[in-house]
Tab-separated table of C-alpha atoms and ligand atoms in Angstrom:
chain	number	residue	atom	x	y	z
A	1	UNK	CA	61.294	-3.891	-27.745
A	2	UNK	CA	57.849	-4.713	-26.345
A	3	UNK	CA	56.893	-8.384	-26.228
A	4	UNK	CA	53.733	-10.442	-26.115
A	5	UNK	CA	53.328	-13.833	-24.434
A	6	UNK	CA	52.435	-16.830	-26.610
A	7	UNK	CA	50.048	-19.585	-25.518
A	8	UNK	CA	52.881	-21.607	-23.936
A	9	UNK	CA	54.366	-18.721	-21.922
A	10	UNK	CA	57.177	-17.880	-24.384
A	11	UNK	CA	57.546	-14.168	-25.141
A	12	UNK	CA	57.861	-12.878	-28.722
A	13	UNK	CA	58.829	-9.283	-29.648
A	14	UNK	CA	55.864	-7.536	-31.320
A	15	UNK	CA	58.024	-6.506	-34.266
A	16	UNK	CA	60.614	-8.624	-35.990
A	17	UNK	CA	62.821	-8.239	-39.032
A	18	UNK	CA	61.576	-10.194	-42.060
A	19	UNK	CA	64.447	-11.319	-44.303
A	20	UNK	CA	62.659	-12.751	-47.361
A	21	UNK	CA	64.354	-11.844	-50.672
A	22	UNK	CA	67.585	-10.981	-48.891
A	23	UNK	CA	70.429	-12.983	-50.366
A	24	UNK	CA	72.907	-15.046	-48.392
A	25	UNK	CA	75.688	-12.466	-48.681
A	26	UNK	CA	77.566	-9.733	-46.821
A	27	UNK	CA	74.982	-7.021	-47.531
A	28	UNK	CA	72.377	-9.130	-45.757
A	29	UNK	CA	74.712	-9.847	-42.832
A	30	UNK	CA	75.304	-6.094	-42.546
A	31	UNK	CA	71.589	-5.218	-42.770
A	32	UNK	CA	70.711	-7.737	-40.039
A	33	UNK	CA	73.591	-6.479	-37.877
A	34	UNK	CA	72.287	-2.910	-38.319
A	35	UNK	CA	68.818	-4.094	-37.317
A	36	UNK	CA	70.226	-5.732	-34.184
A	37	UNK	CA	72.134	-2.555	-33.319
A	38	UNK	CA	68.937	-0.567	-33.862
A	39	UNK	CA	67.092	-2.654	-31.295
A	40	UNK	CA	65.554	-5.589	-33.203
A	41	UNK	CA	65.550	-8.816	-31.222
A	42	UNK	CA	63.389	-10.966	-33.511
A	43	UNK	CA	64.347	-12.291	-36.932
A	44	UNK	CA	61.976	-14.087	-39.320
A	45	UNK	CA	63.752	-16.374	-41.796
A	46	UNK	CA	62.912	-19.671	-43.524
A	47	UNK	CA	64.713	-22.599	-45.102
A	48	UNK	CA	63.246	-21.352	-48.394
A	49	UNK	CA	64.869	-17.910	-48.041
A	50	UNK	CA	68.305	-19.554	-48.307
A	51	UNK	CA	69.785	-17.028	-45.872
A	52	UNK	CA	69.788	-18.839	-42.521
A	53	UNK	CA	73.609	-18.827	-42.607
A	54	UNK	CA	73.675	-15.040	-43.061
A	55	UNK	CA	71.322	-14.718	-40.068
A	56	UNK	CA	73.735	-16.805	-38.009
A	57	UNK	CA	76.744	-14.735	-39.096
A	58	UNK	CA	74.989	-11.473	-38.244
A	59	UNK	CA	74.009	-12.710	-34.802
A	60	UNK	CA	77.536	-13.902	-34.141
A	61	UNK	CA	79.043	-10.589	-35.315
A	62	UNK	CA	76.592	-8.544	-33.206
A	63	UNK	CA	77.927	-10.054	-29.986
A	64	UNK	CA	74.385	-10.180	-28.605
A	65	UNK	CA	73.810	-13.383	-26.601
A	66	UNK	CA	71.778	-15.965	-28.502
A	67	UNK	CA	69.136	-16.116	-25.764
A	68	UNK	CA	68.305	-12.427	-26.249
A	69	UNK	CA	67.318	-12.945	-29.899
A	70	UNK	CA	64.063	-14.555	-31.034
A	71	UNK	CA	64.662	-16.624	-34.187
A	72	UNK	CA	61.847	-17.970	-36.348
A	73	UNK	CA	62.460	-20.323	-39.251
A	74	UNK	CA	60.111	-22.411	-41.369
A	75	UNK	CA	59.705	-25.899	-42.849
A	76	UNK	CA	59.592	-25.781	-46.647
A	77	UNK	CA	56.882	-27.513	-48.723
A	78	UNK	CA	59.148	-30.013	-50.523
A	79	UNK	CA	60.375	-31.284	-47.157
A	80	UNK	CA	56.771	-31.915	-46.155
A	81	UNK	CA	56.081	-33.766	-49.413
A	82	UNK	CA	59.171	-35.947	-49.048
A	83	UNK	CA	58.393	-36.553	-45.368
A	84	UNK	CA	61.876	-35.340	-44.381
A	85	UNK	CA	60.597	-32.960	-41.720
A	86	UNK	CA	63.050	-33.829	-38.951
A	87	UNK	CA	65.973	-33.725	-41.399
A	88	UNK	CA	64.878	-30.283	-42.670
A	89	UNK	CA	64.609	-28.972	-39.109
A	90	UNK	CA	68.085	-30.237	-38.243
A	91	UNK	CA	69.499	-28.658	-41.412
A	92	UNK	CA	67.985	-25.299	-40.359
A	93	UNK	CA	69.563	-25.631	-36.915
A	94	UNK	CA	72.913	-26.397	-38.507
A	95	UNK	CA	72.724	-23.375	-40.858
A	96	UNK	CA	71.537	-21.110	-38.050
A	97	UNK	CA	74.470	-22.364	-35.943
A	98	UNK	CA	72.242	-22.907	-32.933
A	99	UNK	CA	70.867	-25.856	-31.003
A	100	UNK	CA	67.314	-24.470	-30.774
A	101	UNK	CA	64.955	-22.050	-32.524
A	102	UNK	CA	62.446	-19.858	-30.772
A	103	UNK	CA	59.671	-20.577	-33.252
A	104	UNK	CA	59.408	-23.248	-35.951
A	105	UNK	CA	56.595	-22.826	-38.486
A	106	UNK	CA	55.034	-24.974	-41.191
A	107	UNK	CA	55.486	-22.539	-44.094
A	108	UNK	CA	52.375	-23.553	-46.117
A	109	UNK	CA	49.554	-26.063	-45.508
A	110	UNK	CA	50.583	-28.751	-48.017
A	111	UNK	CA	47.393	-30.760	-48.548
A	112	UNK	CA	47.435	-34.292	-47.126
A	113	UNK	CA	50.814	-33.615	-45.485
A	114	UNK	CA	50.434	-30.827	-42.977
A	115	UNK	CA	48.855	-32.948	-40.215
A	116	UNK	CA	51.778	-35.368	-40.379
A	117	UNK	CA	54.229	-32.463	-40.480
A	118	UNK	CA	52.602	-30.962	-37.404
A	119	UNK	CA	53.011	-34.238	-35.510
A	120	UNK	CA	56.747	-34.095	-36.197
A	121	UNK	CA	56.813	-30.472	-35.025
A	122	UNK	CA	55.135	-31.636	-31.805
A	123	UNK	CA	57.989	-34.118	-31.304
A	124	UNK	CA	60.532	-31.338	-31.957
A	125	UNK	CA	58.748	-29.085	-29.454
A	126	UNK	CA	58.731	-31.778	-26.795
A	127	UNK	CA	62.478	-32.302	-27.305
A	128	UNK	CA	63.035	-28.608	-26.413
A	129	UNK	CA	64.714	-27.755	-29.719
A	130	UNK	CA	61.909	-25.334	-30.657
A	131	UNK	CA	60.653	-23.119	-27.834
A	132	UNK	CA	57.366	-22.719	-29.701
A	133	UNK	CA	55.802	-24.205	-32.839
A	134	UNK	CA	53.291	-22.673	-35.197
A	135	UNK	CA	51.979	-22.469	-38.719
A	136	UNK	CA	51.918	-20.049	-41.615
A	137	UNK	CA	49.333	-19.455	-44.325
A	138	UNK	CA	46.758	-21.594	-42.549
A	139	UNK	CA	43.102	-20.692	-43.123
A	140	UNK	CA	40.499	-21.366	-40.458
A	141	UNK	CA	39.631	-24.749	-42.013
A	142	UNK	CA	43.281	-25.833	-41.871
A	143	UNK	CA	43.439	-24.811	-38.201
A	144	UNK	CA	40.223	-26.737	-37.526
A	145	UNK	CA	41.709	-29.838	-39.146
A	146	UNK	CA	44.779	-29.579	-36.919
A	147	UNK	CA	42.632	-29.059	-33.845
A	148	UNK	CA	40.700	-32.286	-34.516
A	149	UNK	CA	43.716	-34.492	-35.150
A	150	UNK	CA	46.662	-33.191	-33.129
A	151	UNK	CA	47.632	-32.391	-29.551
A	152	UNK	CA	49.268	-28.950	-29.428
A	153	UNK	CA	47.579	-25.713	-30.484
A	154	UNK	CA	49.864	-23.627	-32.755
A	155	UNK	CA	51.433	-20.691	-30.925
A	156	UNK	CA	51.372	-18.500	-34.042
A	157	UNK	CA	49.718	-18.302	-37.460
A	158	UNK	CA	51.749	-16.118	-39.836
A	159	UNK	CA	49.557	-14.905	-42.700
A	160	UNK	CA	49.460	-12.300	-45.431
A	161	UNK	CA	47.893	-9.269	-43.740
A	162	UNK	CA	47.841	-5.556	-44.576
A	163	UNK	CA	45.158	-2.860	-44.959
A	164	UNK	CA	44.079	-4.302	-48.358
A	165	UNK	CA	43.673	-7.738	-46.720
A	166	UNK	CA	42.687	-7.115	-43.127
A	167	UNK	CA	41.790	-10.756	-42.353
A	168	UNK	CA	39.439	-9.744	-39.527
A	169	UNK	CA	37.604	-13.096	-39.340
A	170	UNK	CA	40.834	-15.086	-39.225
A	171	UNK	CA	42.399	-12.696	-36.660
A	172	UNK	CA	39.307	-13.076	-34.450
A	173	UNK	CA	39.426	-16.870	-34.786
A	174	UNK	CA	43.140	-16.976	-33.900
A	175	UNK	CA	42.838	-14.675	-30.890
A	176	UNK	CA	39.828	-16.631	-29.610
A	177	UNK	CA	41.764	-19.893	-29.894
A	178	UNK	CA	44.980	-18.679	-28.295
A	179	UNK	CA	46.897	-18.504	-31.582
A	180	UNK	CA	48.890	-15.298	-32.026
A	181	UNK	CA	48.289	-13.814	-35.532
A	182	UNK	CA	51.379	-12.551	-37.294
A	183	UNK	CA	51.371	-10.374	-40.426
A	184	UNK	CA	53.603	-10.995	-43.430
A	185	UNK	CA	54.030	-8.350	-46.163
A	186	UNK	CA	52.555	-5.615	-43.917
A	187	UNK	CA	53.342	-3.093	-46.702
A	188	UNK	CA	52.286	-5.486	-49.512
A	189	UNK	CA	56.017	-5.929	-50.263
A	190	UNK	CA	55.925	-2.763	-52.395
A	191	UNK	CA	53.585	-4.470	-54.925
A	192	UNK	CA	50.814	-1.870	-54.527
A	193	UNK	CA	50.539	1.867	-53.846
A	194	UNK	CA	49.373	1.152	-50.277
A	195	UNK	CA	51.837	3.556	-48.658
A	196	UNK	CA	50.518	6.335	-50.917
A	197	UNK	CA	46.884	5.874	-49.776
A	198	UNK	CA	45.540	9.340	-48.912
A	199	UNK	CA	43.860	8.208	-45.688
A	200	UNK	CA	47.141	6.678	-44.440
A	201	UNK	CA	49.038	9.808	-45.439
A	202	UNK	CA	46.511	11.981	-43.559
A	203	UNK	CA	46.702	9.843	-40.417
A	204	UNK	CA	50.499	9.928	-40.671
A	205	UNK	CA	50.504	13.733	-40.845
A	206	UNK	CA	48.096	13.992	-37.899
A	207	UNK	CA	50.257	11.762	-35.696
A	208	UNK	CA	53.631	13.031	-36.889
A	209	UNK	CA	54.437	9.517	-38.164
A	210	UNK	CA	54.825	7.808	-41.579
A	211	UNK	CA	52.196	5.688	-43.387
A	212	UNK	CA	54.373	2.616	-42.660
A	213	UNK	CA	54.288	3.385	-38.926
A	214	UNK	CA	50.489	3.888	-39.066
A	215	UNK	CA	50.132	0.393	-40.554
A	216	UNK	CA	52.434	-1.225	-37.980
A	217	UNK	CA	50.582	0.526	-35.159
A	218	UNK	CA	47.229	-0.658	-36.613
A	219	UNK	CA	48.602	-4.224	-36.497
A	220	UNK	CA	49.842	-3.846	-32.928
A	221	UNK	CA	46.571	-2.428	-31.649
A	222	UNK	CA	44.688	-5.317	-33.308
A	223	UNK	CA	46.911	-7.841	-31.463
A	224	UNK	CA	49.033	-8.768	-34.485
A	225	UNK	CA	52.803	-9.357	-34.430
A	226	UNK	CA	54.547	-7.970	-37.556
A	227	UNK	CA	57.783	-8.679	-39.403
A	228	UNK	CA	58.444	-5.829	-41.864
A	229	UNK	CA	61.456	-6.261	-44.118
A	230	UNK	CA	63.933	-3.435	-44.653
A	231	UNK	CA	67.602	-3.221	-45.545
A	232	UNK	CA	67.654	0.537	-45.063
A	233	UNK	CA	68.968	1.886	-41.704
A	234	UNK	CA	66.489	4.789	-41.589
A	235	UNK	CA	63.468	2.588	-42.365
A	236	UNK	CA	64.675	-0.117	-39.965
A	237	UNK	CA	64.602	2.485	-37.167
A	238	UNK	CA	61.233	3.860	-38.334
A	239	UNK	CA	59.592	0.430	-38.284
A	240	UNK	CA	60.218	-0.190	-34.575
A	241	UNK	CA	59.365	3.362	-33.500
A	242	UNK	CA	55.601	2.812	-33.111
A	243	UNK	CA	55.104	2.574	-29.347
A	244	UNK	CA	54.779	6.279	-28.532
A	245	UNK	CA	51.401	7.092	-30.069
A	246	UNK	CA	47.909	5.629	-30.288
A	247	UNK	CA	45.238	5.320	-32.963
A	248	UNK	CA	41.646	5.920	-31.890
A	249	UNK	CA	38.950	3.308	-32.537
A	250	UNK	CA	37.620	5.533	-35.330
A	251	UNK	CA	41.080	5.712	-36.920
A	252	UNK	CA	41.417	1.923	-36.742
A	253	UNK	CA	38.031	1.694	-38.513
A	254	UNK	CA	39.208	4.139	-41.132
A	255	UNK	CA	42.145	1.832	-41.923
A	256	UNK	CA	39.874	-1.237	-41.786
A	257	UNK	CA	37.766	0.432	-44.490
A	258	UNK	CA	40.698	0.066	-46.942
A	259	UNK	CA	40.140	-3.709	-46.955
A	260	UNK	CA	39.549	-5.203	-50.435
A	261	UNK	CA	40.327	-8.846	-49.529
A	262	UNK	CA	43.175	-8.393	-52.002
A	263	UNK	CA	46.161	-10.735	-51.869
A	264	UNK	CA	49.619	-9.927	-53.241
A	265	UNK	CA	50.774	-13.486	-52.519
A	266	UNK	CA	49.286	-16.927	-53.165
A	267	UNK	CA	45.980	-18.180	-51.830
A	268	UNK	CA	46.742	-20.956	-49.276
A	269	UNK	CA	44.085	-23.146	-50.927
A	270	UNK	CA	45.585	-22.822	-54.395
A	271	UNK	CA	49.366	-22.477	-54.234
A	272	UNK	CA	51.414	-24.325	-56.820
A	273	UNK	CA	54.876	-24.505	-55.219
B	1	NAP	N1	55.087	-16.930	-44.376
B	1	NAP	C1	55.083	-16.532	-45.633
B	1	NAP	O1	54.593	-17.214	-46.543
B	1	NAP	C2	55.699	-15.211	-45.969
B	1	NAP	C3	55.528	-14.652	-47.257
B	1	NAP	C4	56.103	-13.407	-47.521
B	1	NAP	C5	56.819	-12.758	-46.536
B	1	NAP	N2	56.992	-13.344	-45.309
B	1	NAP	C6	57.772	-12.676	-44.219
B	1	NAP	O2	57.280	-11.341	-44.043
B	1	NAP	C7	58.367	-10.439	-44.163
B	1	NAP	C8	57.881	-9.099	-44.653
B	1	NAP	O3	57.197	-9.185	-45.875
B	1	NAP	P1	57.850	-8.727	-47.271
B	1	NAP	O4	59.330	-8.779	-47.182
B	1	NAP	O5	57.205	-9.581	-48.331
B	1	NAP	O6	57.319	-7.266	-47.514
B	1	NAP	P2	56.991	-5.939	-46.649
B	1	NAP	O7	57.640	-6.003	-45.330
B	1	NAP	O8	55.546	-5.695	-46.771
B	1	NAP	O9	57.701	-4.829	-47.566
B	1	NAP	C9	59.075	-4.720	-47.723
B	1	NAP	C10	59.330	-3.588	-48.698
B	1	NAP	O10	58.907	-2.358	-48.101
B	1	NAP	C11	60.016	-1.439	-48.026
B	1	NAP	N3	59.929	-0.776	-46.730
B	1	NAP	C12	60.257	-1.277	-45.509
B	1	NAP	N4	60.017	-0.380	-44.532
B	1	NAP	C13	59.528	0.711	-45.152
B	1	NAP	C14	59.096	1.981	-44.674
B	1	NAP	N5	59.133	2.298	-43.373
B	1	NAP	N6	58.655	2.898	-45.588
B	1	NAP	C15	58.628	2.604	-46.915
B	1	NAP	N7	59.001	1.413	-47.422
B	1	NAP	C16	59.462	0.474	-46.535
B	1	NAP	C17	61.258	-2.294	-48.166
B	1	NAP	O11	62.280	-1.590	-48.810
B	1	NAP	P3	63.738	-1.324	-48.110
B	1	NAP	O12	64.313	-2.653	-47.767
B	1	NAP	O13	64.491	-0.592	-49.146
B	1	NAP	O14	63.441	-0.468	-46.881
B	1	NAP	C18	60.762	-3.449	-49.061
B	1	NAP	O15	60.825	-3.067	-50.430
B	1	NAP	C19	59.304	-11.173	-45.115
B	1	NAP	O16	60.598	-10.613	-45.147
B	1	NAP	C20	59.246	-12.561	-44.564
B	1	NAP	O17	60.039	-12.660	-43.403
B	1	NAP	C21	56.429	-14.545	-45.001
């Protein structure tokens, strides 16, 4: 699995397994184990996904050394509101059965709280219990607020990003400021007919790939780390098999032209959870 270096020198695999909406049960353990056998070395979970224990069990069962797997987890909004950031982090470590995570993210920019939360993440980072810290669902103005009032620049900003929401301005801002952009719901979580788009189908046929692989390659060539979710062995293999072909600049533009600034998830300025 190819990797990219974050702004503090830590390497992150370009593609990870997203495990949102996968329950804390044996099917999930098995799906994550299959992913690890297939070659995944990066897992994206969150306290809010309630499956950190399944992630830990799968890693243990795989026999792969902990230091070969990149684990991301996230601080949930209620723990920001209650100010129990350190406690929430320690609970995630306990459930993940590890003494460090590779990346700890603020899940959403809870207004009036996220600067304080970030300061606690800075303390966690300095203690060595998170190899990198970052944010999720931060718009440029949130990142600017952090920049003015905190010390460490986030290593990653994980945002909703797919061909219907290409986020070019935010991607440019992140890359310019040393923040690695990461895409969540690269396939719109199946909530749209994105994978049936005729232009993606045509590009897929031309390259001997699938529409999903065309999207993941478009992300990679734009400098974006992705974390597609799948529980299906065939699709798990498909989603990491994107490093043997290249899209031309014109083909990238063709995919960019699908942008509608359309979200399938919440707007980070107006979420209600
Ligand atoms: N930070 C945040 O606020 C946030 C929000 C949402 C998601 N995320 C993260 O991003 C990850 C990915 O997003 P997501 O789970 O919402 O959706 P997604 O990855 O866009 O889509 C997952 C859906 O696509 C299907 N799929 C996967 N690979 C496919 C392929 N090659 N061809 C056709 N269909 C395919 C999956 O079905 P099968 O399982 O049957 O293959 C599943 O139904 C999450 O798991 C989570 O880790 C973060």
